[in-house]
PDB file of C-alpha atoms and ligand atoms in Angstrom:
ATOM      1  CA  UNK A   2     -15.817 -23.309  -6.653  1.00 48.00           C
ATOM      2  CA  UNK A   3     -14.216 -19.980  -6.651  1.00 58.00           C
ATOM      3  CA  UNK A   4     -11.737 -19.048  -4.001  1.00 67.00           C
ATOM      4  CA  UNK A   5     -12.235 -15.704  -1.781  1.00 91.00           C
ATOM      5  CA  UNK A   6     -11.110 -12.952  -2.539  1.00 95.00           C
ATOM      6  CA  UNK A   7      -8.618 -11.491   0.218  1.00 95.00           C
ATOM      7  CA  UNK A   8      -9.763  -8.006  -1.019  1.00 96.00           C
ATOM      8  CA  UNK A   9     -12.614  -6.554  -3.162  1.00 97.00           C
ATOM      9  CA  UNK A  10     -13.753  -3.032  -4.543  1.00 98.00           C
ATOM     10  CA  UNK A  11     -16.765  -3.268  -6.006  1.00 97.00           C
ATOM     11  CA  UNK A  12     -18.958  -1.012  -7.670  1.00 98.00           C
ATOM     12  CA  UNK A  13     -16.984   1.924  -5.433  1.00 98.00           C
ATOM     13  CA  UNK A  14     -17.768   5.537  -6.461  1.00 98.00           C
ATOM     14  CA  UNK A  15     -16.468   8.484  -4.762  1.00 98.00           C
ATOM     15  CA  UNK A  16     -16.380  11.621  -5.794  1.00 97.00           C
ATOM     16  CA  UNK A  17     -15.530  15.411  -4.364  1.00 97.00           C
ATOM     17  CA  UNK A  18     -18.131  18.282  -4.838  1.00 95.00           C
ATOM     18  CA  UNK A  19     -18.342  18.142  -8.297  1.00 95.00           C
ATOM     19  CA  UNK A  20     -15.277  16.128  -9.388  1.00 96.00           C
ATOM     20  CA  UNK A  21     -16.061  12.113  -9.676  1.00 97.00           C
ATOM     21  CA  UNK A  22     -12.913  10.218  -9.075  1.00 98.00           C
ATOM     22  CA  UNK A  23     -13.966   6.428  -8.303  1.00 98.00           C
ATOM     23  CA  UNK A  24     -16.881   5.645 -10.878  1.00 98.00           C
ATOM     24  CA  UNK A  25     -17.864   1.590 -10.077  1.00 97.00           C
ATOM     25  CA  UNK A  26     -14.420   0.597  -9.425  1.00 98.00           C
ATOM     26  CA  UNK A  27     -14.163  -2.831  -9.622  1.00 98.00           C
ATOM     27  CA  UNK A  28     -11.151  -4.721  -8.218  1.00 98.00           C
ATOM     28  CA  UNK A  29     -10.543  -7.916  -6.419  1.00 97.00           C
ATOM     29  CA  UNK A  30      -7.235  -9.486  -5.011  1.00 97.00           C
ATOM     30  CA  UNK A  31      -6.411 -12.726  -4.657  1.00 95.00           C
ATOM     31  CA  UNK A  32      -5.185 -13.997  -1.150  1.00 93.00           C
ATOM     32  CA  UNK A  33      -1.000 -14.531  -1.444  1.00 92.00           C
ATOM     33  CA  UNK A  34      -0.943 -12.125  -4.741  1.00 93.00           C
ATOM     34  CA  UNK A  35       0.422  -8.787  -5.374  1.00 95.00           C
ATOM     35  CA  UNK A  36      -1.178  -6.571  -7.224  1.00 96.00           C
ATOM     36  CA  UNK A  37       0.487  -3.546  -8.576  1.00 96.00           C
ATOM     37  CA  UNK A  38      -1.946  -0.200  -8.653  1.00 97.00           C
ATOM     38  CA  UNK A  39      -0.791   1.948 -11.992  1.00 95.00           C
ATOM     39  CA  UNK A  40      -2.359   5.237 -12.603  1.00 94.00           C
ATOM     40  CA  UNK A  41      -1.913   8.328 -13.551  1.00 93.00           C
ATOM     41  CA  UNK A  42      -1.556  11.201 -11.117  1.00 92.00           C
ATOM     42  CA  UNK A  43      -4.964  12.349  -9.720  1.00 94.00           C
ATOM     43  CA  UNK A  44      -6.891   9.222 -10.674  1.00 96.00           C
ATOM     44  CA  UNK A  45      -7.715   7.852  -7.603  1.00 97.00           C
ATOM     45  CA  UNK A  46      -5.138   5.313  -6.463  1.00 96.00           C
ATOM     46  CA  UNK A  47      -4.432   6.650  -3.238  1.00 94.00           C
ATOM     47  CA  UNK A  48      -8.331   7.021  -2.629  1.00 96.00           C
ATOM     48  CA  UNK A  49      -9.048   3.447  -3.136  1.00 97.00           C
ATOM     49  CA  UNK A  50      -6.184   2.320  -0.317  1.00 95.00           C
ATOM     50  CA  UNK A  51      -7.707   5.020   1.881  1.00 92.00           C
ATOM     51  CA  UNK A  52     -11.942   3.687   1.400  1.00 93.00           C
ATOM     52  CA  UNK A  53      -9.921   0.187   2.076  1.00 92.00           C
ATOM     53  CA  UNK A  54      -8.909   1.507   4.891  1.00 87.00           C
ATOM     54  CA  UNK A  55     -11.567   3.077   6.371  1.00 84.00           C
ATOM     55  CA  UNK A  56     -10.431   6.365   6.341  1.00 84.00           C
ATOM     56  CA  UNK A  57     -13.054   7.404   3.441  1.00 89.00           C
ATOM     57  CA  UNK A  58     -16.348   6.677   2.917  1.00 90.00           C
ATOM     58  CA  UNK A  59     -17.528   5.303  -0.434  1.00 94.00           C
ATOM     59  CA  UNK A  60     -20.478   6.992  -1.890  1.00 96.00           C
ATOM     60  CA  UNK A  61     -21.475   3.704  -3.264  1.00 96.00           C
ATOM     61  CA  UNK A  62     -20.571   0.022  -3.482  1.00 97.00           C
ATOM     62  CA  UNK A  63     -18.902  -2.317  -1.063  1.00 95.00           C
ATOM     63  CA  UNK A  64     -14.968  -2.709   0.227  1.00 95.00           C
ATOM     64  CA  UNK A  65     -15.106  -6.344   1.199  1.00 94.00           C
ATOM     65  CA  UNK A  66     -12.147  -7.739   3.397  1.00 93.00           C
ATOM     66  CA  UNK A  67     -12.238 -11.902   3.615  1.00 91.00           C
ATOM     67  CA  UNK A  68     -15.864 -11.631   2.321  1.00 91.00           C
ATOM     68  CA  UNK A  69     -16.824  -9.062   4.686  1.00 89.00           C
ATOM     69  CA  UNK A  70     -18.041  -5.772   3.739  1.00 91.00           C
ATOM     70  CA  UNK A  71     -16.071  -3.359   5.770  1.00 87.00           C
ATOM     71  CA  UNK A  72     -17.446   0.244   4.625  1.00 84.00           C
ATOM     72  CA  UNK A  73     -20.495  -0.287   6.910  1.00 80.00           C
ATOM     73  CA  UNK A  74     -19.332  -1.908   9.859  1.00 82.00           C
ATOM     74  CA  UNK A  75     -19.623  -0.098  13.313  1.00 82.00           C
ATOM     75  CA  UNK A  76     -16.281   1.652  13.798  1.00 78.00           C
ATOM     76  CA  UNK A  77     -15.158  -0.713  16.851  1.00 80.00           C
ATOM     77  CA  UNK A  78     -15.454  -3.758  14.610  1.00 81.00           C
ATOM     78  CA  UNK A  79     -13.676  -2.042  11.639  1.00 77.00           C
ATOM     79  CA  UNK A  80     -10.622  -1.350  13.872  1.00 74.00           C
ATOM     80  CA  UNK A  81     -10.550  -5.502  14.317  1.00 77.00           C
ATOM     81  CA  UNK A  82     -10.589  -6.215  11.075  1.00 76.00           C
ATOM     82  CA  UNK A  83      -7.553  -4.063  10.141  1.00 78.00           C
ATOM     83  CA  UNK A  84      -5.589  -5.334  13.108  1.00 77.00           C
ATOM     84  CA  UNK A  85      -4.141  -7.225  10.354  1.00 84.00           C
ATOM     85  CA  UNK A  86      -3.302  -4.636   7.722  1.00 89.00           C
ATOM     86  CA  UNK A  87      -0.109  -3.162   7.370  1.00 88.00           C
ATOM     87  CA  UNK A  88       0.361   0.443   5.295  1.00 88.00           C
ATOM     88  CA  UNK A  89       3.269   2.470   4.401  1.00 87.00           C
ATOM     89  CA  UNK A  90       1.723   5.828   3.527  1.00 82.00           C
ATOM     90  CA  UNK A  91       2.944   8.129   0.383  1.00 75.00           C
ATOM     91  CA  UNK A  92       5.934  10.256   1.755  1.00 68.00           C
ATOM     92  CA  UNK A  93       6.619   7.805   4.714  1.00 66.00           C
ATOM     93  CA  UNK A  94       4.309   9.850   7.337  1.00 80.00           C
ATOM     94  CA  UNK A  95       6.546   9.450  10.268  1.00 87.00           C
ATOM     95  CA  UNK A  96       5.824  11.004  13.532  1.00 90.00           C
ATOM     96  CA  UNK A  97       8.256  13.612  13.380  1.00 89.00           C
ATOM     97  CA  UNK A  98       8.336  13.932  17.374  1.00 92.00           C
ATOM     98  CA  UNK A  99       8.703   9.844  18.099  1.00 94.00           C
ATOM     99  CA  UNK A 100      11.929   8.336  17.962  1.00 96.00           C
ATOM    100  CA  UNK A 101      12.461   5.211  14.863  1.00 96.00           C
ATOM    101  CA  UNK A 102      11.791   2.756  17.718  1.00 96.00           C
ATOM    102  CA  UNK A 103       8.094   4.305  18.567  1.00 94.00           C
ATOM    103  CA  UNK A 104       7.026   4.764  15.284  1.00 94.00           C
ATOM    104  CA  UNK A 105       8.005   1.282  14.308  1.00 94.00           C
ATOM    105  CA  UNK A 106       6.295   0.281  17.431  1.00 94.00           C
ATOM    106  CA  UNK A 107       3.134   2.513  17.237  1.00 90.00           C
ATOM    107  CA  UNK A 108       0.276  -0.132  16.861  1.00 86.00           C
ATOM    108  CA  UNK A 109       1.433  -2.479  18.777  1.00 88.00           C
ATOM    109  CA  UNK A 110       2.270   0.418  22.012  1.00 88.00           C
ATOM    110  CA  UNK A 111      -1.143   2.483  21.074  1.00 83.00           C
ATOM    111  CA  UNK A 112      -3.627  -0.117  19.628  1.00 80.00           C
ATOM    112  CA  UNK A 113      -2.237  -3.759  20.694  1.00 80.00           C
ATOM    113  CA  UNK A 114      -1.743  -3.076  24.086  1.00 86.00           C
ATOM    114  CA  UNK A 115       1.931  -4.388  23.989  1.00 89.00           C
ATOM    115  CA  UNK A 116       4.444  -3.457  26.631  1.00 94.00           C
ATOM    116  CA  UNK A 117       7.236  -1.078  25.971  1.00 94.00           C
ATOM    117  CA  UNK A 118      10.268  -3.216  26.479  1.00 95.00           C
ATOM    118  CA  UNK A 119       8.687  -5.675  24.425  1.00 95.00           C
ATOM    119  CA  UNK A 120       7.334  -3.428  21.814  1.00 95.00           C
ATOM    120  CA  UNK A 121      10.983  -2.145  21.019  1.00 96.00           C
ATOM    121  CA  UNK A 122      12.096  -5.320  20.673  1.00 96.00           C
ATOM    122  CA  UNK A 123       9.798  -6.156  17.823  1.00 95.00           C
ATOM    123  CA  UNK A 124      10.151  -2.676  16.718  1.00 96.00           C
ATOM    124  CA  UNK A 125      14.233  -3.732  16.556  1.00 96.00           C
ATOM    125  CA  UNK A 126      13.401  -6.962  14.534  1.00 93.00           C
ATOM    126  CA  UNK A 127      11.146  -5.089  12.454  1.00 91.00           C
ATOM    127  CA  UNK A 128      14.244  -2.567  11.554  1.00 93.00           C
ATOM    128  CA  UNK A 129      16.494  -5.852  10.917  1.00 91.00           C
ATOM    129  CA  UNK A 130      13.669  -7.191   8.692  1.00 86.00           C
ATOM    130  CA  UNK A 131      14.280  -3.711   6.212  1.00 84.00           C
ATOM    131  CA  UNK A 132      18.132  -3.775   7.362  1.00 86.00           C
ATOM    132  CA  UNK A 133      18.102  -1.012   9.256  1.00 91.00           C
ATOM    133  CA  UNK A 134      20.745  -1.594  12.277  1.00 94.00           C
ATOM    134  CA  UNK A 135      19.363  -1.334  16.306  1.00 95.00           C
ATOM    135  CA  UNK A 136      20.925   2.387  16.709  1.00 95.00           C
ATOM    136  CA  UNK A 137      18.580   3.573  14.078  1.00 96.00           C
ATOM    137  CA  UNK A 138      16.002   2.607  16.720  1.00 96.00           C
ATOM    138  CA  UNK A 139      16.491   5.848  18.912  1.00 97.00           C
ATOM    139  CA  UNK A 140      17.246   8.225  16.087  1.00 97.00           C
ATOM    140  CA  UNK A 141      14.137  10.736  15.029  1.00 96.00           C
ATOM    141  CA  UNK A 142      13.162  10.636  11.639  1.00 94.00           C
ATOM    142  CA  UNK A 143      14.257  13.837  10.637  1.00 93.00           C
ATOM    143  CA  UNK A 144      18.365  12.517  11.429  1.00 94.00           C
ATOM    144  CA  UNK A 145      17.894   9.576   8.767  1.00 92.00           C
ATOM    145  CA  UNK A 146      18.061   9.552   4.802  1.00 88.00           C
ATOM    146  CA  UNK A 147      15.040   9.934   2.612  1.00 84.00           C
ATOM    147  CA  UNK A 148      15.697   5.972   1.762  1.00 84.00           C
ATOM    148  CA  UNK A 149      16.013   5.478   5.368  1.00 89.00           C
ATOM    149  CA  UNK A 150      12.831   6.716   6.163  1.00 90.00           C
ATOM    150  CA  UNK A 151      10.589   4.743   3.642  1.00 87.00           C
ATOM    151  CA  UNK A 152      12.450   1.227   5.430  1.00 88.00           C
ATOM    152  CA  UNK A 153      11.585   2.903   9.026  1.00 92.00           C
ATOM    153  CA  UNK A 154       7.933   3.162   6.958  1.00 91.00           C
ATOM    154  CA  UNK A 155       8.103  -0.216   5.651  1.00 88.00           C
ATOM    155  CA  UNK A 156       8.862  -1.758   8.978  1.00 91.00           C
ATOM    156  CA  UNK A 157       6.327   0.019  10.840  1.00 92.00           C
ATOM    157  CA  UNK A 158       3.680  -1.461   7.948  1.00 90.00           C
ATOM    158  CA  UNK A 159       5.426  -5.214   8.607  1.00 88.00           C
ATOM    159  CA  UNK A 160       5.925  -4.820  12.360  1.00 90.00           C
ATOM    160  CA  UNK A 161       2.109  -6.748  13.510  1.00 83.00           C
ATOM    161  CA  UNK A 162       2.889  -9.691  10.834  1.00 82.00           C
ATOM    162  CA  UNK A 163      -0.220  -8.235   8.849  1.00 88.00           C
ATOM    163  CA  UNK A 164      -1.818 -10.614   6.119  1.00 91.00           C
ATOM    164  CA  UNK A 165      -2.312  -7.573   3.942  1.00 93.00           C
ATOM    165  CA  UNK A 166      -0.098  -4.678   3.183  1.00 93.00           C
ATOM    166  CA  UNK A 167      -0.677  -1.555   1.491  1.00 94.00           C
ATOM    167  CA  UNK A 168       2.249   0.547  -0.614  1.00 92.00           C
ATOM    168  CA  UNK A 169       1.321   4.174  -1.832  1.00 92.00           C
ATOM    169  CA  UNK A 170       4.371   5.173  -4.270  1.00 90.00           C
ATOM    170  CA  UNK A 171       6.866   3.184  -1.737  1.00 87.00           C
ATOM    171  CA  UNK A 172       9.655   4.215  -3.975  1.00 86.00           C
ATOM    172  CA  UNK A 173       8.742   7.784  -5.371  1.00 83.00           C
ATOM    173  CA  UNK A 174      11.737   9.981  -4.566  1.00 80.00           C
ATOM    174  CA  UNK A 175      13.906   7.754  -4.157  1.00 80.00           C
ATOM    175  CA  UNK A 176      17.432   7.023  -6.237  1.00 83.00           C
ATOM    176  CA  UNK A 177      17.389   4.378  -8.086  1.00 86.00           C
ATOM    177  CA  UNK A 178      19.332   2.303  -6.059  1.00 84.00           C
ATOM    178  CA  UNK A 179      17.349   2.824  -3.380  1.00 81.00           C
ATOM    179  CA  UNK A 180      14.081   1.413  -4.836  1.00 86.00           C
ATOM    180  CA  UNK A 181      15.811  -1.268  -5.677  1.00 88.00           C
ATOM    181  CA  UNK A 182      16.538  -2.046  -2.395  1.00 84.00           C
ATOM    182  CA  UNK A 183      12.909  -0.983  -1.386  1.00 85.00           C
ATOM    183  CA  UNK A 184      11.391  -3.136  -4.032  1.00 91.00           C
ATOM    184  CA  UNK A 185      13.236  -6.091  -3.060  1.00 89.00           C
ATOM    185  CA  UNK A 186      12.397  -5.507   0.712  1.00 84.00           C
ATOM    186  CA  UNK A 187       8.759  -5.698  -0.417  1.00 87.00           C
ATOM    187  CA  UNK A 188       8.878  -8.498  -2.401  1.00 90.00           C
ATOM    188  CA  UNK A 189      10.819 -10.330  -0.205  1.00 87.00           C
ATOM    189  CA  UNK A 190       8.326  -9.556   2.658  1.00 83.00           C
ATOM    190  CA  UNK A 191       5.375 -10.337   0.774  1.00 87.00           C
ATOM    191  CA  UNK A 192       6.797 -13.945  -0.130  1.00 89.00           C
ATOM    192  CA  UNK A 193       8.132 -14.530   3.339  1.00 86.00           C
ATOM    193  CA  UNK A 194       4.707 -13.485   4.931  1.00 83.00           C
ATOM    194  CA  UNK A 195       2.322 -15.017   2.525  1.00 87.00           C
ATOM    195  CA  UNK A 196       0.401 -12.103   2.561  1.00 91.00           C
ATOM    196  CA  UNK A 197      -1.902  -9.698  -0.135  1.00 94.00           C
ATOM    197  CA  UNK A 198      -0.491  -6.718  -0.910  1.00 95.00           C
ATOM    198  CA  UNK A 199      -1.640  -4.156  -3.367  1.00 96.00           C
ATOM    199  CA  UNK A 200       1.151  -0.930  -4.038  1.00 95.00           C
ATOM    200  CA  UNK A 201       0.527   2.002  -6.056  1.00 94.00           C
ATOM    201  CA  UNK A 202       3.368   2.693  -7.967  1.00 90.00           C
ATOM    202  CA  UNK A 203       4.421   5.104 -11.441  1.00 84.00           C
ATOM    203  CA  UNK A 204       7.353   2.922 -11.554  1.00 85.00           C
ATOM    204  CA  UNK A 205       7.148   0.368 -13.841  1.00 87.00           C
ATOM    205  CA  UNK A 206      10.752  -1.547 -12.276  1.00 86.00           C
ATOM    206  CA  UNK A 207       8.973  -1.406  -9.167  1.00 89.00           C
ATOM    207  CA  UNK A 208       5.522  -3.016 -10.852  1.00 92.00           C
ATOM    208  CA  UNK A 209       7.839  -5.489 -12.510  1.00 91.00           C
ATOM    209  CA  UNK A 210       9.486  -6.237  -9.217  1.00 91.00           C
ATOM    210  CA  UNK A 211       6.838  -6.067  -6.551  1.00 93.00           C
ATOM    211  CA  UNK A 212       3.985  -7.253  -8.306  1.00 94.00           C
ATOM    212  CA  UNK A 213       2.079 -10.976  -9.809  1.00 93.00           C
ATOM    213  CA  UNK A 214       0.041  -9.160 -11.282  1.00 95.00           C
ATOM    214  CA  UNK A 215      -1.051  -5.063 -12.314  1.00 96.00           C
ATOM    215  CA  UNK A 216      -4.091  -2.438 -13.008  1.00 97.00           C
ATOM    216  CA  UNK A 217      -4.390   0.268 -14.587  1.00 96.00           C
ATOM    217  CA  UNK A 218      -6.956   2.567 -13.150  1.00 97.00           C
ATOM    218  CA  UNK A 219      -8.321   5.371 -15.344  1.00 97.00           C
ATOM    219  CA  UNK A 220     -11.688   7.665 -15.320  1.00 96.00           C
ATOM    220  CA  UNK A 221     -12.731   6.218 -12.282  1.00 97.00           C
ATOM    221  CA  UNK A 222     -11.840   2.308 -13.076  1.00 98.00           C
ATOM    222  CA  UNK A 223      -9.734  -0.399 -14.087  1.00 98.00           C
ATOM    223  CA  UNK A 224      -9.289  -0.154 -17.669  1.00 97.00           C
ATOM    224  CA  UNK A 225      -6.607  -2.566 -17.827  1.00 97.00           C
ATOM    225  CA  UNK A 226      -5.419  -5.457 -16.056  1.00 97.00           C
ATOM    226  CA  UNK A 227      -2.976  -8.172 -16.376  1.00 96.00           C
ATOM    227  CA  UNK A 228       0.156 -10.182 -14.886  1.00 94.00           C
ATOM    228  CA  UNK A 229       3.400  -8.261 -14.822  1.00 91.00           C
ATOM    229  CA  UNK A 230       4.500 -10.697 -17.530  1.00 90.00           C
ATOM    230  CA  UNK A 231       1.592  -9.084 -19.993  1.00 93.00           C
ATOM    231  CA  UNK A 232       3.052  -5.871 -19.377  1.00 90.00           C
ATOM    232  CA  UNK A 233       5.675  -5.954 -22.719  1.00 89.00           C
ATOM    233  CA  UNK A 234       2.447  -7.390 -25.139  1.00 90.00           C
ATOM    234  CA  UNK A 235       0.062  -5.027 -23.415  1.00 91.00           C
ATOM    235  CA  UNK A 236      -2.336  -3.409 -26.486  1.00 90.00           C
ATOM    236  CA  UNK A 237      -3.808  -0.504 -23.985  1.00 93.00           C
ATOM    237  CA  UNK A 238      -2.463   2.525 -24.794  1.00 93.00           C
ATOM    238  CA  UNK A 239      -2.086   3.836 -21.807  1.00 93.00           C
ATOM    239  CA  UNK A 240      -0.312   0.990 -20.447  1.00 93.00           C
ATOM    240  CA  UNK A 241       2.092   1.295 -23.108  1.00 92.00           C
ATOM    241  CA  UNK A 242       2.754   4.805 -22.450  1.00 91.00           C
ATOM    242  CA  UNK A 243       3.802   4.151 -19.177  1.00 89.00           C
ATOM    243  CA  UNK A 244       5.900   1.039 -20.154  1.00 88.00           C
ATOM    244  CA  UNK A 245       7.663   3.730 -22.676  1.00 85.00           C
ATOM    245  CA  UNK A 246       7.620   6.434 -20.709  1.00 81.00           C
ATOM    246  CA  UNK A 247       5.881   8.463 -22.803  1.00 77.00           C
ATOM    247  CA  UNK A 248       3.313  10.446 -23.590  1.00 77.00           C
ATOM    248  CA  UNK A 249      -0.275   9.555 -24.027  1.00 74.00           C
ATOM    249  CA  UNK A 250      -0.657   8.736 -28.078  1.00 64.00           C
ATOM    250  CA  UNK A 251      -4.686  10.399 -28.723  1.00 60.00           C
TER     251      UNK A 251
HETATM  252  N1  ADP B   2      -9.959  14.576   0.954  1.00 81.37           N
HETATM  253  C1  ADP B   2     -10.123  15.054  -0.279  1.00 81.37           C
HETATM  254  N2  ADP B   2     -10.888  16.133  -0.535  1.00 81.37           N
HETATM  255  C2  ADP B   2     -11.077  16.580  -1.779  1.00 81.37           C
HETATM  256  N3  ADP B   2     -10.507  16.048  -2.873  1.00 81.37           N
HETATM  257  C3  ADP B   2      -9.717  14.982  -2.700  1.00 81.37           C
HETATM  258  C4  ADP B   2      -9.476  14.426  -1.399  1.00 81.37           C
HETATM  259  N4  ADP B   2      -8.655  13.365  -1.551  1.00 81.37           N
HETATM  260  C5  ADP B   2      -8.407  13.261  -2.865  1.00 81.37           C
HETATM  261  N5  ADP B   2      -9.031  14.219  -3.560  1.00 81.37           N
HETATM  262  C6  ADP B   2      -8.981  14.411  -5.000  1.00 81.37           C
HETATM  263  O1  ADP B   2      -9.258  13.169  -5.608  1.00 81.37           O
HETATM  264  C7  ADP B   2      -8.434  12.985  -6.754  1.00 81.37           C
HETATM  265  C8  ADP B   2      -7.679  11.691  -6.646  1.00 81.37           C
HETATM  266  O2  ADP B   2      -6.735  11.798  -5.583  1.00 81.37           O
HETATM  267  P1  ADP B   2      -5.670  10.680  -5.262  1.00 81.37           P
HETATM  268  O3  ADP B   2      -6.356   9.402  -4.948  1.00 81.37           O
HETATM  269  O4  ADP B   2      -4.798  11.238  -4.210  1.00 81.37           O
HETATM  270  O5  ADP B   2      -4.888  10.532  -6.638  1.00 81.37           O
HETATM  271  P2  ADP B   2      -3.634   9.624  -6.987  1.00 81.37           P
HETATM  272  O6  ADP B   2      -4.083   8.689  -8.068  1.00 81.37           O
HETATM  273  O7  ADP B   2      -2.576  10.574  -7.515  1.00 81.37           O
HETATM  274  O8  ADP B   2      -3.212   8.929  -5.739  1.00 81.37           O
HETATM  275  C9  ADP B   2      -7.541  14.210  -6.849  1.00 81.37           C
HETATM  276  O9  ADP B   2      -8.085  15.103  -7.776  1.00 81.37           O
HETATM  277  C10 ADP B   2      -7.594  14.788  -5.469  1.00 81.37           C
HETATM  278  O10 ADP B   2      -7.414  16.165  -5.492  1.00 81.37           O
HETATM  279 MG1   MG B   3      -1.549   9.122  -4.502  1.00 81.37          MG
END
């Protein structure tokens, strides 16, 4: 008997006008695994969280959550089914005009129906969670660090104790030190919640780090995949250009 998957592309195409960018992607996730999203820039890794997460539409195929496909559900039971997702968007996406506190707290304020004294004080453990210190709370985004930010990000993804979490480039312009600490802070929270997550990254410390397992999407679908220990005997050459850092051998 096979066990559900927690998550599941399957035959997803997408394209724009003229320019295909999904072409029968195929890619399932495990529940309790991390998968690691590799790609190169412009292939479609940030459009396959975003049909996930309802905010495209595929032009064919299913996006099945726990079994169930969501790309046709009515919009109302959509929403319920990704009460329990979590997302840090690429470049953090904070509300510029909330302070930490609110942002953190967004969901639960705007979509949960949670009270505001009680919402901060999630939105405070949430902080702790990335180590970010209860001050931070009432700062606006634009008075904290670019590495500050993505944790402010990362706890608003972790603040509803989702069972799946999505990552777009959690660490891209960021020191190295700092996505270290970013890495860990996902990993850590992905053990200590149990939960799926699937992060696009072009960092292959972060794959190493963050992920069980990692695919390489290319033309439109996964042309490689394998557990973060295959990376180092990987024989796809585009895998090992981006374990080398190099270019593309033709
Ligand atoms: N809303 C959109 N309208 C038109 N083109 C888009 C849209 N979103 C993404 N694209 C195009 O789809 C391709 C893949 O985008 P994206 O998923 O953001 O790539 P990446 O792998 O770098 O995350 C890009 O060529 C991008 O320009
Ligand atoms: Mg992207």
């Amino acid at each position: 008997m096979s066990v559900m998957n927690k998550l599941e592309w399957r035959g997803v195409s997408k394209q724009f006008g003229a320019q295909k960018v999904l072409d029968g992607l195929d890619l399932a996730v495990a529940p309790g695994r991390s998968l690691a999203l590799l790609g190169r820039s412009g292939q479609g890794k940030s459009v396959t969280i975003k049909l996930a997460l309802g905010l495209m539409q595929a032009d064919a195929g299913e996006v099945l959550l726990d079994g169930v496909d969501v790309t046709h559900l009515p919009a109302r039971e959509r929403r319920a089914s990704f009460a329990s997702i979590g997302m840090l968007f690429q470049g953090g996406a904070l509300f510029d005009s909330l302070p930490v506190w609110e942002n953190v707290a967004f969901r639960l304020i705007n979509a949960d129906g949670v009270g505001r004294r009680e919402a901060r004080e999630r939105a405070v453990e949430a902080l702790a969670l990335v180590k970010l210190a209860p001050d931070v709370a009432d700062r606006y985004p634009s008075e904290l660090s670019g590495g500050m930010q993505k944790r402010a990000g990362l706890a608003r993804a972790i603040v509803g104790s989702p069972s799946l979490l999505f990552f777009d480039e959690p660490t891209t312009g960021l020191d190295p030190i700092t996505a270290g600490a970013i890495n860990e802070l996902i990993r850590d929270r992905v053990t200590s919640l149990g939960c799926t997550a699937v992060s696009i990254t072009h960092d292959m410390v972060s794959a190493r780090v963050i992920a069980d397992e990692v695919a390489m999407l290319d033309g439109g679908r996964i042309v490689w995949r394998g557990s973060a220990g295959d990376l180092d005997h990987a024989d796809h050459p585009l895998v090992r250009a981006f374990i080398r850092g190099e270019p593309l051998e033709e």
